[in-house]
């Protein structure tokens, strides 16, 4: 699994019936009628899954059908403003399609200085970070193993593809920044492969397998919402999921030493602040990752606003450039 291989700089009614029990007589209010002297009130709407009571048991008096009694007062149905009582929508995880799209845009703003992440399948460049070629939608690197994994998957699905011939060289340069056996045509062939839907799908699948799914799974286990899951994802993208001191696992351990996650009874905001602090520390250990704006002026901004569900609209900055989505 790659350890550290990411970038430091941008690159190119139901009405409610009221049962009245008075002096042993059970009455049911008739539907509201138009009486000039009777005030009207909006009808109560409540979540029946929350307010529904158990069915009447034997021996318990039940309401008789409504009848016309001249002496019985009528009352209009009571209505409440649902805006005051409606509960917020359940939080969604980062794997919700709309949230995942936001995650892809956020990462692309940091990795490619663009929200158009789907334009990055063809991208390939050596950015001088010691990881060799960096390419594709998530920055697969020739020196960190994930590019090798990607080309192997692509070749298993489509033998004889334009990149298959580079597999021996990719195995040799893994762990280095060397281009041996790749130049002079690898970059051009990568761009050619990126026009193949099978290669695009392979990039999507390897992104999910190596980075996205582990981040969402670990985040759910820690009891954090979409924002926290994104913080995990972005950390794995940059630092990898290895076992060195600046990997995602080590960043999380540093955070756990300072705060408990919600799954352990902790406060989500407190824990995420601890995680982002640990992330910044890890970034500062590597000159290539020392610009921390993807945390300071993006993720930390959302956290300060209490946007734990990563709900749009979102405004952030990376490397001084402003972005908006939603």
Short mmCIF file of C-alpha atoms in Angstrom, two decimals:
data_model
loop_
_atom_site.label_atom_id
_atom_site.label_comp_id
_atom_site.label_asym_id
_atom_site.label_seq_id
_atom_site.Cartn_x
_atom_site.Cartn_y
_atom_site.Cartn_z
CA UNK A 1 0.00 0.00 0.00
CA UNK A 2 1.43 3.40 -0.81
CA UNK A 3 2.74 5.43 2.09
CA UNK A 4 3.11 9.02 0.99
CA UNK A 5 2.72 10.32 -2.51
CA UNK A 6 0.69 13.43 -2.95
CA UNK A 7 1.12 17.02 -3.97
CA UNK A 8 2.13 20.25 -2.31
CA UNK A 9 1.38 22.70 -5.08
CA UNK A 10 -1.42 23.05 -7.64
CA UNK A 11 -1.00 21.52 -11.00
CA UNK A 12 -2.52 21.92 -14.33
CA UNK A 13 -52.98 15.62 6.85
CA UNK A 14 -53.93 13.49 8.34
CA UNK A 15 -56.15 15.63 10.77
CA UNK A 16 -55.67 14.77 14.42
CA UNK A 17 -58.86 13.51 16.10
CA UNK A 18 -59.23 14.61 19.71
CA UNK A 19 -60.99 12.13 21.97
CA UNK A 20 -62.63 13.85 24.95
CA UNK A 21 -63.60 11.73 27.89
CA UNK A 22 -65.92 13.69 30.16
CA UNK A 23 -68.05 12.29 32.93
CA UNK A 24 -67.58 8.81 31.56
CA UNK A 25 -68.75 9.73 28.07
CA UNK A 26 -66.31 9.39 25.20
CA UNK A 27 -66.69 11.99 22.48
CA UNK A 28 -64.86 12.44 19.21
CA UNK A 29 -64.52 15.85 17.61
CA UNK A 30 -66.28 16.21 14.28
CA UNK A 31 -64.35 17.61 11.32
CA UNK A 32 -63.94 21.34 11.28
CA UNK A 33 -66.79 23.33 9.68
CA UNK A 34 -66.99 26.94 8.63
CA UNK A 35 -68.27 28.84 11.72
CA UNK A 36 -67.69 32.53 11.66
CA UNK A 37 -67.22 32.58 15.43
CA UNK A 38 -64.88 29.58 15.64
CA UNK A 39 -61.16 30.32 15.33
CA UNK A 40 -59.23 28.06 13.02
CA UNK A 41 -55.81 26.65 13.71
CA UNK A 42 -53.39 24.87 11.43
CA UNK A 43 -53.49 21.05 11.67
CA UNK A 44 -50.81 19.12 13.56
CA UNK A 45 -48.48 17.10 11.36
CA UNK A 46 -46.15 14.82 13.16
CA UNK A 47 -43.93 11.95 12.20
CA UNK A 48 -46.22 8.99 12.83
CA UNK A 49 -43.21 6.75 13.27
CA UNK A 50 -42.36 8.79 16.37
CA UNK A 51 -45.80 9.70 17.76
CA UNK A 52 -47.93 6.66 16.93
CA UNK A 53 -49.19 5.03 20.16
CA UNK A 54 -49.75 1.29 20.70
CA UNK A 55 -53.16 -0.10 19.77
CA UNK A 56 -55.85 -0.01 22.49
CA UNK A 57 -55.83 -3.01 24.77
CA UNK A 58 -58.83 -4.94 26.11
CA UNK A 59 -60.86 -2.99 28.68
CA UNK A 60 -59.56 0.37 27.59
CA UNK A 61 -62.36 2.75 26.47
CA UNK A 62 -62.19 3.64 22.79
CA UNK A 63 -63.71 6.53 20.91
CA UNK A 64 -67.19 6.00 19.45
CA UNK A 65 -67.93 7.08 15.89
CA UNK A 66 -68.70 10.76 15.55
CA UNK A 67 -72.45 11.57 15.81
CA UNK A 68 -74.45 14.79 15.50
CA UNK A 69 -75.17 16.00 19.07
CA UNK A 70 -76.61 19.46 19.21
CA UNK A 71 -75.23 19.93 22.72
CA UNK A 72 -71.72 18.75 21.91
CA UNK A 73 -69.26 21.55 21.21
CA UNK A 74 -67.16 21.19 18.11
CA UNK A 75 -63.49 22.04 17.91
CA UNK A 76 -61.50 22.60 14.76
CA UNK A 77 -58.46 20.37 14.21
CA UNK A 78 -55.31 21.79 15.74
CA UNK A 79 -52.53 22.54 13.29
CA UNK A 80 -48.93 23.22 14.10
CA UNK A 81 -46.26 24.82 12.00
CA UNK A 82 -44.34 21.78 10.78
CA UNK A 83 -41.26 23.91 10.29
CA UNK A 84 -40.95 24.17 14.07
CA UNK A 85 -41.32 20.46 14.80
CA UNK A 86 -39.80 18.65 11.83
CA UNK A 87 -36.61 16.82 12.68
CA UNK A 88 -33.51 17.36 10.57
CA UNK A 89 -32.86 14.87 7.80
CA UNK A 90 -30.68 11.94 8.74
CA UNK A 91 -27.04 12.49 8.02
CA UNK A 92 -25.66 10.79 4.98
CA UNK A 93 -22.25 9.29 4.58
CA UNK A 94 -19.62 10.27 2.08
CA UNK A 95 -20.62 7.33 -0.11
CA UNK A 96 -23.95 9.00 -0.86
CA UNK A 97 -23.58 9.81 -4.59
CA UNK A 98 -24.05 13.56 -4.11
CA UNK A 99 -21.54 13.65 -1.24
CA UNK A 100 -19.08 11.53 -3.16
CA UNK A 101 -19.23 14.00 -6.04
CA UNK A 102 -18.39 16.80 -3.60
CA UNK A 103 -15.48 14.76 -2.26
CA UNK A 104 -14.12 14.28 -5.77
CA UNK A 105 -14.36 18.02 -6.43
CA UNK A 106 -12.63 18.91 -3.17
CA UNK A 107 -9.72 16.59 -3.86
CA UNK A 108 -9.48 17.75 -7.46
CA UNK A 109 -9.25 21.37 -6.34
CA UNK A 110 -6.18 20.44 -4.29
CA UNK A 111 -4.66 17.92 -6.68
CA UNK A 112 -5.49 19.56 -10.02
CA UNK A 113 -6.59 23.15 -9.26
CA UNK A 114 -9.94 22.31 -10.89
CA UNK A 115 -13.37 21.06 -9.84
CA UNK A 116 -13.63 19.03 -13.04
CA UNK A 117 -12.24 15.79 -11.65
CA UNK A 118 -13.50 13.78 -14.62
CA UNK A 119 -11.10 15.68 -16.85
CA UNK A 120 -8.17 14.18 -14.93
CA UNK A 121 -8.25 10.62 -16.29
CA UNK A 122 -5.74 11.73 -18.92
CA UNK A 123 -3.48 13.72 -16.57
CA UNK A 124 0.13 12.62 -16.17
CA UNK A 125 3.16 14.55 -14.96
CA UNK A 126 6.27 14.24 -12.84
CA UNK A 127 5.80 17.04 -10.31
CA UNK A 128 9.16 16.53 -8.69
CA UNK A 129 7.94 15.15 -5.36
CA UNK A 130 10.10 12.05 -5.47
CA UNK A 131 7.25 9.77 -6.50
CA UNK A 132 7.94 9.56 -10.21
CA UNK A 133 5.00 10.01 -12.54
CA UNK A 134 1.74 11.17 -10.97
CA UNK A 135 -1.37 10.51 -13.04
CA UNK A 136 -5.13 10.06 -13.22
CA UNK A 137 -8.08 11.09 -11.10
CA UNK A 138 -6.44 10.46 -7.75
CA UNK A 139 -2.76 10.88 -8.52
CA UNK A 140 -1.63 7.30 -9.00
CA UNK A 141 2.18 7.30 -8.78
CA UNK A 142 4.78 5.18 -10.51
CA UNK A 143 6.94 5.25 -7.39
CA UNK A 144 4.37 4.26 -4.78
CA UNK A 145 2.78 1.10 -6.14
CA UNK A 146 -0.74 2.27 -6.81
CA UNK A 147 -0.05 3.01 -10.48
CA UNK A 148 1.33 -0.51 -10.83
CA UNK A 149 -1.81 -1.93 -9.19
CA UNK A 150 -3.98 0.11 -11.55
CA UNK A 151 -2.23 -1.02 -14.73
CA UNK A 152 -2.33 -4.65 -13.53
CA UNK A 153 -6.10 -4.43 -12.99
CA UNK A 154 -6.58 -2.79 -16.38
CA UNK A 155 -4.50 -5.48 -18.06
CA UNK A 156 -6.42 -8.28 -16.33
CA UNK A 157 -9.63 -6.80 -17.70
CA UNK A 158 -8.24 -5.90 -21.11
CA UNK A 159 -5.10 -7.84 -22.06
CA UNK A 160 -2.92 -6.26 -24.68
CA UNK A 161 -3.87 -2.69 -23.81
CA UNK A 162 -1.46 0.13 -24.62
CA UNK A 163 -0.04 0.23 -21.07
CA UNK A 164 0.45 -3.51 -20.58
CA UNK A 165 3.96 -3.41 -22.02
CA UNK A 166 5.06 -1.10 -19.20
CA UNK A 167 4.30 -3.55 -16.38
CA UNK A 168 7.89 -4.82 -16.08
CA UNK A 169 9.20 -1.26 -15.88
CA UNK A 170 6.55 -0.22 -13.35
CA UNK A 171 7.62 -3.10 -11.14
CA UNK A 172 11.25 -2.02 -11.40
CA UNK A 173 10.69 1.67 -10.60
CA UNK A 174 8.27 1.05 -7.73
CA UNK A 175 9.65 2.79 -4.65
CA UNK A 176 11.74 5.24 -6.67
CA UNK A 177 11.28 8.35 -8.78
CA UNK A 178 12.91 6.74 -11.81
CA UNK A 179 11.44 6.80 -15.30
CA UNK A 180 13.60 3.90 -16.48
CA UNK A 181 11.72 1.81 -19.01
CA UNK A 182 8.86 4.31 -19.11
CA UNK A 183 10.23 7.14 -21.19
CA UNK A 184 9.88 8.37 -23.81
CA UNK A 185 6.33 7.19 -24.65
CA UNK A 186 4.64 6.33 -21.34
CA UNK A 187 2.93 9.71 -20.87
CA UNK A 188 1.53 9.67 -24.41
CA UNK A 189 0.35 6.09 -24.03
CA UNK A 190 -1.30 6.93 -20.70
CA UNK A 191 -3.32 9.66 -22.41
CA UNK A 192 -4.32 7.19 -25.12
CA UNK A 193 -5.45 4.62 -22.55
CA UNK A 194 -7.48 7.29 -20.75
CA UNK A 195 -9.85 7.49 -23.72
CA UNK A 196 -10.81 3.85 -23.05
CA UNK A 197 -13.90 3.48 -20.80
CA UNK A 198 -12.35 0.32 -19.36
CA UNK A 199 -9.33 2.29 -18.13
CA UNK A 200 -11.54 5.02 -16.67
CA UNK A 201 -13.51 2.37 -14.80
CA UNK A 202 -10.31 0.79 -13.55
CA UNK A 203 -9.24 4.18 -12.17
CA UNK A 204 -12.60 4.57 -10.42
CA UNK A 205 -12.45 1.08 -8.96
CA UNK A 206 -8.87 1.34 -7.70
CA UNK A 207 -9.60 4.75 -6.17
CA UNK A 208 -12.49 3.22 -4.25
CA UNK A 209 -10.63 0.07 -3.24
CA UNK A 210 -7.44 1.72 -2.03
CA UNK A 211 -8.62 5.09 -0.75
CA UNK A 212 -12.32 5.94 -0.69
CA UNK A 213 -13.89 2.80 0.77
CA UNK A 214 -11.31 2.38 3.57
CA UNK A 215 -11.79 6.04 4.57
CA UNK A 216 -15.59 5.81 4.67
CA UNK A 217 -15.52 2.50 6.52
CA UNK A 218 -13.08 3.71 9.16
CA UNK A 219 -15.01 6.96 9.53
CA UNK A 220 -18.30 5.15 10.09
CA UNK A 221 -16.66 2.91 12.69
CA UNK A 222 -15.42 6.04 14.48
CA UNK A 223 -18.92 7.55 14.39
CA UNK A 224 -18.05 10.58 12.29
CA UNK A 225 -20.14 12.08 9.51
CA UNK A 226 -19.44 13.00 5.92
CA UNK A 227 -17.00 15.79 6.75
CA UNK A 228 -14.91 13.54 8.97
CA UNK A 229 -15.04 10.76 6.42
CA UNK A 230 -13.76 13.22 3.85
CA UNK A 231 -10.95 14.29 6.17
CA UNK A 232 -9.95 10.63 6.38
CA UNK A 233 -10.18 10.21 2.61
CA UNK A 234 -8.09 13.25 1.82
CA UNK A 235 -5.46 12.10 4.32
CA UNK A 236 -5.23 8.64 2.76
CA UNK A 237 -4.98 10.18 -0.71
CA UNK A 238 -1.98 12.28 0.31
CA UNK A 239 -0.25 10.13 2.93
CA UNK A 240 -1.27 6.59 2.05
CA UNK A 241 -2.59 3.93 4.40
CA UNK A 242 0.77 2.47 5.40
CA UNK A 243 2.48 2.22 8.76
CA UNK A 244 5.07 5.03 8.67
CA UNK A 245 4.92 8.04 11.01
CA UNK A 246 3.04 10.28 8.58
CA UNK A 247 0.61 7.71 7.15
CA UNK A 248 -3.14 7.90 7.73
CA UNK A 249 -2.98 5.30 10.50
CA UNK A 250 -0.35 7.27 12.40
CA UNK A 251 -2.28 10.52 11.94
CA UNK A 252 -5.38 8.89 13.41
CA UNK A 253 -3.38 7.50 16.34
CA UNK A 254 -2.10 10.99 17.16
CA UNK A 255 -5.67 12.30 17.11
CA UNK A 256 -6.89 9.46 19.36
CA UNK A 257 -4.20 10.35 21.89
CA UNK A 258 -5.80 13.79 22.25
CA UNK A 259 -9.55 13.18 21.82
CA UNK A 260 -12.11 10.39 21.68
CA UNK A 261 -14.20 9.87 18.55
CA UNK A 262 -18.01 9.76 18.85
CA UNK A 263 -17.94 5.95 18.79
CA UNK A 264 -16.11 6.13 22.12
CA UNK A 265 -18.38 8.81 23.61
CA UNK A 266 -16.37 11.77 22.41
CA UNK A 267 -17.42 15.02 20.80
CA UNK A 268 -17.23 14.97 17.01
CA UNK A 269 -15.99 18.53 16.59
CA UNK A 270 -13.32 18.12 19.25
CA UNK A 271 -12.13 14.88 17.71
CA UNK A 272 -12.03 16.25 14.17
CA UNK A 273 -10.03 19.26 15.32
CA UNK A 274 -7.53 16.85 16.86
CA UNK A 275 -7.40 14.85 13.64
CA UNK A 276 -6.84 17.92 11.48
CA UNK A 277 -4.10 19.11 13.86
CA UNK A 278 -2.38 15.75 13.48
CA UNK A 279 -2.83 15.92 9.72
CA UNK A 280 -1.20 19.34 9.53
CA UNK A 281 1.74 18.04 11.57
CA UNK A 282 2.18 15.15 9.15
CA UNK A 283 2.10 17.47 6.14
CA UNK A 284 4.73 19.70 7.66
CA UNK A 285 7.17 16.80 7.93
CA UNK A 286 7.56 16.75 4.15
CA UNK A 287 8.55 19.82 2.19
CA UNK A 288 6.52 18.60 -0.77
CA UNK A 289 3.37 18.63 1.39
CA UNK A 290 4.11 21.67 3.55
CA UNK A 291 1.34 23.87 2.12
CA UNK A 292 -1.54 23.01 4.47
CA UNK A 293 -4.25 25.12 2.82
CA UNK A 294 -6.27 22.06 1.79
CA UNK A 295 -6.83 21.64 5.56
CA UNK A 296 -6.64 25.20 6.89
CA UNK A 297 -8.80 27.00 4.33
CA UNK A 298 -11.02 24.10 3.30
CA UNK A 299 -11.74 21.29 5.80
CA UNK A 300 -11.17 23.49 8.86
CA UNK A 301 -13.54 26.11 7.42
CA UNK A 302 -16.34 23.56 7.10
CA UNK A 303 -15.67 22.31 10.64
CA UNK A 304 -15.77 25.81 12.15
CA UNK A 305 -19.16 26.32 10.50
CA UNK A 306 -20.41 23.08 12.07
CA UNK A 307 -21.03 21.53 8.66
CA UNK A 308 -20.38 17.97 9.80
CA UNK A 309 -22.56 16.56 7.03
CA UNK A 310 -20.64 18.40 4.32
CA UNK A 311 -23.83 19.99 3.02
CA UNK A 312 -23.64 22.45 0.13
CA UNK A 313 -23.24 25.23 -0.55
CA UNK A 314 -19.50 25.10 0.09
CA UNK A 315 -16.84 27.74 -0.30
CA UNK A 316 -13.15 27.11 0.26
CA UNK A 317 -9.65 27.99 -0.84
CA UNK A 318 -6.64 25.90 -1.78
CA UNK A 319 -3.27 27.48 -2.52
CA UNK A 320 -5.02 30.85 -2.47
CA UNK A 321 -7.51 29.92 -5.20
CA UNK A 322 -11.22 30.18 -4.35
CA UNK A 323 -13.76 27.46 -5.11
CA UNK A 324 -17.52 27.07 -4.74
CA UNK A 325 -19.86 24.13 -5.16
CA UNK A 326 -23.58 23.63 -4.59
#
